[in-house]
Coordinates of C-alpha atoms in Angstrom, one line a residue:
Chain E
X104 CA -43.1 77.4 14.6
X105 CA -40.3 76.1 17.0
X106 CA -42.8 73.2 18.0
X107 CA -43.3 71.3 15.0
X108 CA -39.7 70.7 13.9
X109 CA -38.9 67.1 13.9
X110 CA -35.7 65.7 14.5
X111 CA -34.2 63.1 12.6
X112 CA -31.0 61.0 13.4
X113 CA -28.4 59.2 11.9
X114 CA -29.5 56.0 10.1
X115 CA -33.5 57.0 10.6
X116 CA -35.9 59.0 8.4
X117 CA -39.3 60.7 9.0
X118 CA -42.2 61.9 6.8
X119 CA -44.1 65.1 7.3
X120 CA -46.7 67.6 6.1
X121 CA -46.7 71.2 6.4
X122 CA -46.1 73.3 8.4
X123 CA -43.7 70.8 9.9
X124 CA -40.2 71.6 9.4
X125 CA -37.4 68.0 9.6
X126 CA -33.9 69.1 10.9
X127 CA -30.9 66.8 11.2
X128 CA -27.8 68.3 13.0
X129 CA -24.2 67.6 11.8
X130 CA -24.1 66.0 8.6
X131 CA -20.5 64.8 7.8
X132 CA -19.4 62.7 4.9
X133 CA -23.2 61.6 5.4
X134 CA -25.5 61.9 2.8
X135 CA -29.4 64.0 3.7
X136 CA -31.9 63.4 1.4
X137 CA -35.0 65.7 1.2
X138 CA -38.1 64.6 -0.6
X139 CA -40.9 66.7 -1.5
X140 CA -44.2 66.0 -2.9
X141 CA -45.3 70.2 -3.8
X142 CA -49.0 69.9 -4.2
X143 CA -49.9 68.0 -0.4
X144 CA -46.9 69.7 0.9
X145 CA -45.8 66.3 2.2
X146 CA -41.7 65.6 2.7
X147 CA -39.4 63.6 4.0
X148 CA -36.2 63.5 5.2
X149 CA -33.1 61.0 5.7
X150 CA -30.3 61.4 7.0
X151 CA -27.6 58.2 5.7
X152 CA -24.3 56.8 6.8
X153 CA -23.1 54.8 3.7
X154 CA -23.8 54.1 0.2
X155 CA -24.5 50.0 0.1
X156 CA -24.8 46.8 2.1
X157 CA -21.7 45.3 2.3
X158 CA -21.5 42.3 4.3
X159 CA -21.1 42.2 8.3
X160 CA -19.0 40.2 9.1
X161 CA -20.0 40.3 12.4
X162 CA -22.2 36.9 13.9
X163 CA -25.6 37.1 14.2
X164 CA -26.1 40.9 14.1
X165 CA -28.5 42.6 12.4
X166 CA -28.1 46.2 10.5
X167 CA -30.5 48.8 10.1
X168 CA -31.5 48.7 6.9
X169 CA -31.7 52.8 7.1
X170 CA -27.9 53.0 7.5
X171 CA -27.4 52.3 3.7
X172 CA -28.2 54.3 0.6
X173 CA -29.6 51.2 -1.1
X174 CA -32.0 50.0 1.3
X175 CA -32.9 52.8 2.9
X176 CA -34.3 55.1 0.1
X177 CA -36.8 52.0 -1.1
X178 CA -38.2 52.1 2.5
X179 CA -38.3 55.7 2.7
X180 CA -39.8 56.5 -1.0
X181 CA -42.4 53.5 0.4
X182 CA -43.8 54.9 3.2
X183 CA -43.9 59.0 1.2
X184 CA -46.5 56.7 -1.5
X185 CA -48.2 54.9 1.7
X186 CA -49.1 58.6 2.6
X187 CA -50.4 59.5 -1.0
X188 CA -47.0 61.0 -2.6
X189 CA -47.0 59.9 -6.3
X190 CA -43.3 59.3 -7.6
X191 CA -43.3 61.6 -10.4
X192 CA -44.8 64.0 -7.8
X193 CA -42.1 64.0 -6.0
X194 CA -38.3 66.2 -6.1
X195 CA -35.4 65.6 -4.1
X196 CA -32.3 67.7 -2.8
X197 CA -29.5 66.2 -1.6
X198 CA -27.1 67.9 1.8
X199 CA -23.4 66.2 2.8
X200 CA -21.1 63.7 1.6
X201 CA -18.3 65.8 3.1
X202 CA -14.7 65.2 2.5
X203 CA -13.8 65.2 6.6
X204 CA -10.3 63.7 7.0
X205 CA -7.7 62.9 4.4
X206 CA -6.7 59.5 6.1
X207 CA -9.8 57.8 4.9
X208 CA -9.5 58.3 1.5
X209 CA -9.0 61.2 -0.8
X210 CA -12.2 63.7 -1.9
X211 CA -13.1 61.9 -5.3
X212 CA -13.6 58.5 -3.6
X213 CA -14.5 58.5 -0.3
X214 CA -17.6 57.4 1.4
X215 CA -19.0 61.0 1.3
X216 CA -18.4 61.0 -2.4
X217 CA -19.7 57.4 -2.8
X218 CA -23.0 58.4 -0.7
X219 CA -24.0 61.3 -2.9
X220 CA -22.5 59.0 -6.2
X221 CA -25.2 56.3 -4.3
X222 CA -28.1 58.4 -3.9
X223 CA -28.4 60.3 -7.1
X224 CA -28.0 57.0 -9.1
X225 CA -30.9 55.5 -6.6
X226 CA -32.7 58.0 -7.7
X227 CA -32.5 58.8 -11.2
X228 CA -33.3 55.1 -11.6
X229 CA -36.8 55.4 -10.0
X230 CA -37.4 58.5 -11.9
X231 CA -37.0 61.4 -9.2
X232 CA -35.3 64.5 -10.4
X233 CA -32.8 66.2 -7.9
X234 CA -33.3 69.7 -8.2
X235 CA -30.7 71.0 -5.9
X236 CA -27.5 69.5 -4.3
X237 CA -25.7 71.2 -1.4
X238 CA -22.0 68.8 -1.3
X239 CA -18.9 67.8 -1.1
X240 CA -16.3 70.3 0.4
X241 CA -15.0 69.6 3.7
X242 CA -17.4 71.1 6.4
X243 CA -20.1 69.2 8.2
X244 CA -23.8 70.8 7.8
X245 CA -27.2 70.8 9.3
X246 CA -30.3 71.3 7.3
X247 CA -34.1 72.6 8.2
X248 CA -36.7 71.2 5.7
X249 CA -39.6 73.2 6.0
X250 CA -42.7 71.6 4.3
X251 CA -44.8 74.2 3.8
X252 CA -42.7 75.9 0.9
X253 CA -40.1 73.0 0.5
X254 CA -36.9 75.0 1.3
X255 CA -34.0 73.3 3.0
X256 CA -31.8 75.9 4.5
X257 CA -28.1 74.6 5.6
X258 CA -26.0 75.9 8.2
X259 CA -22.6 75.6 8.8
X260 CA -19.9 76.1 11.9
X261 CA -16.9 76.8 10.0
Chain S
X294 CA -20.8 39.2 19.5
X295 CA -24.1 41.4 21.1
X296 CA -22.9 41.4 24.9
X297 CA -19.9 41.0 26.1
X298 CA -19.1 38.7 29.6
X299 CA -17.6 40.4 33.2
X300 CA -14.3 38.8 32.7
X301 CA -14.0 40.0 28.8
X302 CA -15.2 43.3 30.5
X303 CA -12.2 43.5 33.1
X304 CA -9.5 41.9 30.2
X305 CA -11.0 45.2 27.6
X306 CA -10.3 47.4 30.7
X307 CA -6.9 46.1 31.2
X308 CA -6.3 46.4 28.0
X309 CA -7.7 50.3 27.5
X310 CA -5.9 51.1 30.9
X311 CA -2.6 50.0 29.6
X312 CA -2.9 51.8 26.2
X313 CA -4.0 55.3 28.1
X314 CA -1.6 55.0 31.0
X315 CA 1.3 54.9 28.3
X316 CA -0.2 57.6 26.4
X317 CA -0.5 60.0 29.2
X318 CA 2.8 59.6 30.4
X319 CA 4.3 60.2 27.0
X320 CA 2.0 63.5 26.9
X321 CA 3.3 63.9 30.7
X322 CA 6.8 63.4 29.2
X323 CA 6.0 65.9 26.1
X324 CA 4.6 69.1 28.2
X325 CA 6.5 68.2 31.4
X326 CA 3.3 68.0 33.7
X327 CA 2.0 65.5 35.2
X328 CA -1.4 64.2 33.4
X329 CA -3.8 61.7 35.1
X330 CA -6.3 59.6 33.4
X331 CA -9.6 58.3 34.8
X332 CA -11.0 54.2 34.8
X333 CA -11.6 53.5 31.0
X334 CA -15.2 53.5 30.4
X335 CA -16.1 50.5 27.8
X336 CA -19.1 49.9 25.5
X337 CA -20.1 47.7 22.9
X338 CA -22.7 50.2 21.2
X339 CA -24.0 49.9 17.3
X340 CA -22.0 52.7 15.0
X341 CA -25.0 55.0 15.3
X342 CA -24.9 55.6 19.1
X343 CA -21.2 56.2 19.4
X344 CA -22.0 60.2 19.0
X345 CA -24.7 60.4 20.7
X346 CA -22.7 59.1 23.6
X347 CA -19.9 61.9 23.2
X348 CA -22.1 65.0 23.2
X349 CA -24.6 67.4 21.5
X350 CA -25.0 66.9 18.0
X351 CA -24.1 70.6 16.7
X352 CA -21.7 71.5 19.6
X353 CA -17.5 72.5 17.9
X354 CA -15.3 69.6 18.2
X355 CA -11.8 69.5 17.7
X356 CA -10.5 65.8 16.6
X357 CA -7.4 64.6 15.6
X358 CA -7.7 60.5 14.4
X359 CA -5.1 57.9 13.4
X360 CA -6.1 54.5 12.1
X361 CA -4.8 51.6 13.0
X362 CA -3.6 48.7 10.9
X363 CA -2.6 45.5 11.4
X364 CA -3.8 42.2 13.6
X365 CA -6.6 43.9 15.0
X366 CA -7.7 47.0 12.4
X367 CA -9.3 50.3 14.5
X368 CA -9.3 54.0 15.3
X369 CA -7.9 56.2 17.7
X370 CA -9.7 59.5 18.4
X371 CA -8.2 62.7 20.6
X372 CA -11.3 64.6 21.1
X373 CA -10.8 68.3 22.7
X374 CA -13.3 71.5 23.1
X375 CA -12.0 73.7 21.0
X376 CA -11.0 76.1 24.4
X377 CA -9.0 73.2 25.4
X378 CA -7.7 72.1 21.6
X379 CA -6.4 75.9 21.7
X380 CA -4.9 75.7 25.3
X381 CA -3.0 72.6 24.3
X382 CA -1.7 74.3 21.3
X383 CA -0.1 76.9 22.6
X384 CA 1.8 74.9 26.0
X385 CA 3.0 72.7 22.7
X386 CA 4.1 75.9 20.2
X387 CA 4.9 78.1 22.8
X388 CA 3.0 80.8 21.8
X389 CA -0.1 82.9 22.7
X390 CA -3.0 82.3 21.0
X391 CA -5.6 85.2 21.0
X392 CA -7.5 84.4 17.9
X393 CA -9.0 81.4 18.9
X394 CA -8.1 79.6 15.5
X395 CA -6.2 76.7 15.6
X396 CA -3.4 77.9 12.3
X397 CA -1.3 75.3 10.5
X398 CA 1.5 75.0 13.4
X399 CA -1.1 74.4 16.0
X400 CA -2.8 71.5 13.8
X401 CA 0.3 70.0 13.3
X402 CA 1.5 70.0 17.0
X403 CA -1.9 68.2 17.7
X404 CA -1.3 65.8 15.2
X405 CA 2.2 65.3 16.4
X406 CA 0.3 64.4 20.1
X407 CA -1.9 62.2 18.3
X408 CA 1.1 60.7 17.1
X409 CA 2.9 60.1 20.2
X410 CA 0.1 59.2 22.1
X411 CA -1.0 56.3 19.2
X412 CA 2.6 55.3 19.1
X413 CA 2.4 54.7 23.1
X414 CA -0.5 53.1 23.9
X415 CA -0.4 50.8 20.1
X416 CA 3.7 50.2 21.2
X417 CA 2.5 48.8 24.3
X418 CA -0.9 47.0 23.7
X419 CA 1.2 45.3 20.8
X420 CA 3.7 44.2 23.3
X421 CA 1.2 42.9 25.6
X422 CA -1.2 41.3 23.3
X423 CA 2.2 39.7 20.9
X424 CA 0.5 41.4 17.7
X425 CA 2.1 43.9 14.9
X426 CA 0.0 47.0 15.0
X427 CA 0.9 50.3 12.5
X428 CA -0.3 54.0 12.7
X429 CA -1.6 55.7 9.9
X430 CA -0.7 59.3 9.5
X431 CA -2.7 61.6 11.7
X432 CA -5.7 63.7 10.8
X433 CA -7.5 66.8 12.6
X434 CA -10.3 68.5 12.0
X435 CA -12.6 71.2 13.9
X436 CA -16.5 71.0 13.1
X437 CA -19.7 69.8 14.3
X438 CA -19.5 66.7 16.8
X439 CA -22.1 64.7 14.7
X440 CA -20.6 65.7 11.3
X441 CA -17.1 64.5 12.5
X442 CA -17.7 61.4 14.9
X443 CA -20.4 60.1 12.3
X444 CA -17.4 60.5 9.2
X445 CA -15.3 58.5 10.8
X446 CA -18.3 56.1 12.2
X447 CA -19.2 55.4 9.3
X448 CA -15.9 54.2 8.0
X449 CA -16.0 51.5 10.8
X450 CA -20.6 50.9 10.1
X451 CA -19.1 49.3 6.9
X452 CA -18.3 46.1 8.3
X453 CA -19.9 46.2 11.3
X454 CA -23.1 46.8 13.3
X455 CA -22.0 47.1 16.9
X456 CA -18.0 49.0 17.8
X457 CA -16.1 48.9 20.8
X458 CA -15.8 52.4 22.2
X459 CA -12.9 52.8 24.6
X460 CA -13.2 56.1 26.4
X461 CA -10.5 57.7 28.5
X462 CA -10.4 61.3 30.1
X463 CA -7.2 62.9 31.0
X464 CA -6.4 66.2 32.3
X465 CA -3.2 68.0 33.7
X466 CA -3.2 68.2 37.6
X467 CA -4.3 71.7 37.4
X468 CA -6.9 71.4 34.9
X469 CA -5.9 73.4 32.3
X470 CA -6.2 70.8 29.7
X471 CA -8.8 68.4 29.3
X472 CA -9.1 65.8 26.3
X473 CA -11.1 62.5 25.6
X474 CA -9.2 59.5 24.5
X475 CA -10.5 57.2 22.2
X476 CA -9.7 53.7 20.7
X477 CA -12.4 52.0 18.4
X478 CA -12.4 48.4 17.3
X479 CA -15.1 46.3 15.9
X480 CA -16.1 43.0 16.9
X481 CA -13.6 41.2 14.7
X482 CA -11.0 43.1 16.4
X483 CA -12.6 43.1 19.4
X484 CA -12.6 39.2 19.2
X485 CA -9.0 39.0 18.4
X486 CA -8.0 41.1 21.6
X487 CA -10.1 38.8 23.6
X488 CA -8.7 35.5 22.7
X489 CA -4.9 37.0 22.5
X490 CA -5.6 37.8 26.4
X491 CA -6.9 34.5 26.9
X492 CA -4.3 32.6 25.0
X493 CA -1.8 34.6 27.9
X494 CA -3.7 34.0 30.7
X495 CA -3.4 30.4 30.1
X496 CA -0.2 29.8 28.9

């Protein structure tokens, strides 16, 4: 049902129910996380750009707290429980954390590794198991999340 | 730094216009056709905008990057349809592509323009501004706009909210090659070009 997919950028996150299906398009060294809650068919998705705050240095700006593995998974497991998930309900898979370019660090330690290294640690420590992880190599992704049997299906270019 | 001013506005062009007039003559120099470039365009836009600015999310890409080191740390991005990445390739190897895949020759003869073109516009923005910029080694890569421009995005989001996004087309007189020119500095950096400027205009 082409009309209830629902779009999700970089640095944002959005909740559904079946039969809605969350997409996010070109996931680079990016890290995707799906959660799903099986029993109300109830998921969310988030698509994030780095694995912790580190200080801005810049004055007087503020950062989207959604840009960051650390604060953004707190909000977003939040608002799946202000909808009814339970936490132990709940199962995650994880899309990205690609290895793009060579310049800005090498495959083991760069920010895509560091983002899936980020979230499954996040996670594990509130108690959510990952029951699939689709990362790493060097090609960017997009994911559909359907809700309504909890299958993310990625796509690639390349 | 949220907004920046008219005159920092017309001092930021200055300085774009001087670091792609320098790298299109070198790429005028290295293909032996005359390239033209158009009036920077400049924006100070948080790290999560900067792709959505560039073009559909899932649409092929192909990006060669160098990073910059030094007094005033940033990224330079040649960004090409792949058409256009292929085009380029073969006026630089000689050859005739029918494939459409860029092969190990071709990525390195876009590399090598990244090269020049960095080496250009950084040798003359360092002379201008009196700093000591340095080139990393270039990289390329062909893929999905968002999964490439976010990568690198994300490397600058680390320390800031908001980038500088310096935007330059050029294009060969006839056409046949048409590639985006990017340099990226945060506000630190952004801050640091701005006073250098003002330090000359006053002196």
């Amino acid at each position: 049902m082409e009309s209830s997919k629902i779009i999700v950028r970089i640095s944002d996150f959005a909740i559904g129910r079946a039969p809605a299906v969350l997409v996010t398009q070109g996931i680079g060294s990016c890290v995707a996380v799906c959660l799903y809650e099986k029993e109300q068919k109830l998921g969310a998705l988030a698509h994030i750009m780095l694995p912790k705050t580190i200080k801005i240095t810049t004055d007087g700006d503020k950062v989207n707290p959604l840009r960051f593995v650390n604060t953004a998974l707190p909000i977003v497991i939040k608002e799946l429980e202000k909808e009814g998930a339970v936490k132990e309900g709940l199962s995650a898979k994880l899309v990205g954390g690609a290895h793009m370019f060579r310049v800005l660090g090498s495959a083991e330690d760069d920010l895509g590794a560091k983002n899936i290294k980020a979230a499954e640690e996040l996670l594990a420590g509130v108690g959510i198991k990952i029951d699939n992880e689709e990362v790493g190599g060097n090609v960017g992704r997009s994911l559909e999340f359907d809700l309504e049997t909890g299958v993310v299906n990625v796509t690639t270019k390349m | 730094m949220n907004e920046l001013e008219g005159m920092e506005k017309d001092i930021l062009t200055e300085v774009a216009t001087i670091g792609s007039g320098n790298a299109s003559m070198a790429l005028s120099k290295m293909l032996d056709k005359k390239f033209e470039v158009k009036v920077p365009l400049l924006q100070l836009i948080p790290v999560e905008k900067i792709s959505e600015m560039m073009g559909n999310p899932e649409q092929l890409i192909t990006l060669v990057m160098i990073k910059i080191i030094g007094d005033v740390p940033g990224t330079m991005m040649l960004l090409f349809n792949p058409e256009n990445a292929i085009k380029l390739a073969e006026q630089l190897t000689k050859r005739i592509k029918n494939d459409g895949i860029l092969d190990e020759a071709d990525r390195s003869a876009l590399k090598e323009v990244g090269n020049i073109l960095a080496g250009s516009a950084l040798n003359a923005l360092a002379d201008f501004l009196d700093f000591t910029l340095v080139q990393s080694i270039p990289d390329i890569a062909t893929d999905m706009l968002n999964a490439v421009i976010n990568t690198i995005t994300a490397d600058l989001g680390q320390e800031a909210e908001k980038v500088l996004v310096l935007e330059t087309i050029f294009r060969d007189e006839a056409s046949t090659v048409e590639g985006k020119y990017y340099l990226l500095f945060d506000p630190k950096s952004t801050q640091a070009i701005l006073d250098a400027v003002k330090k000359k205009i006053n002196q």
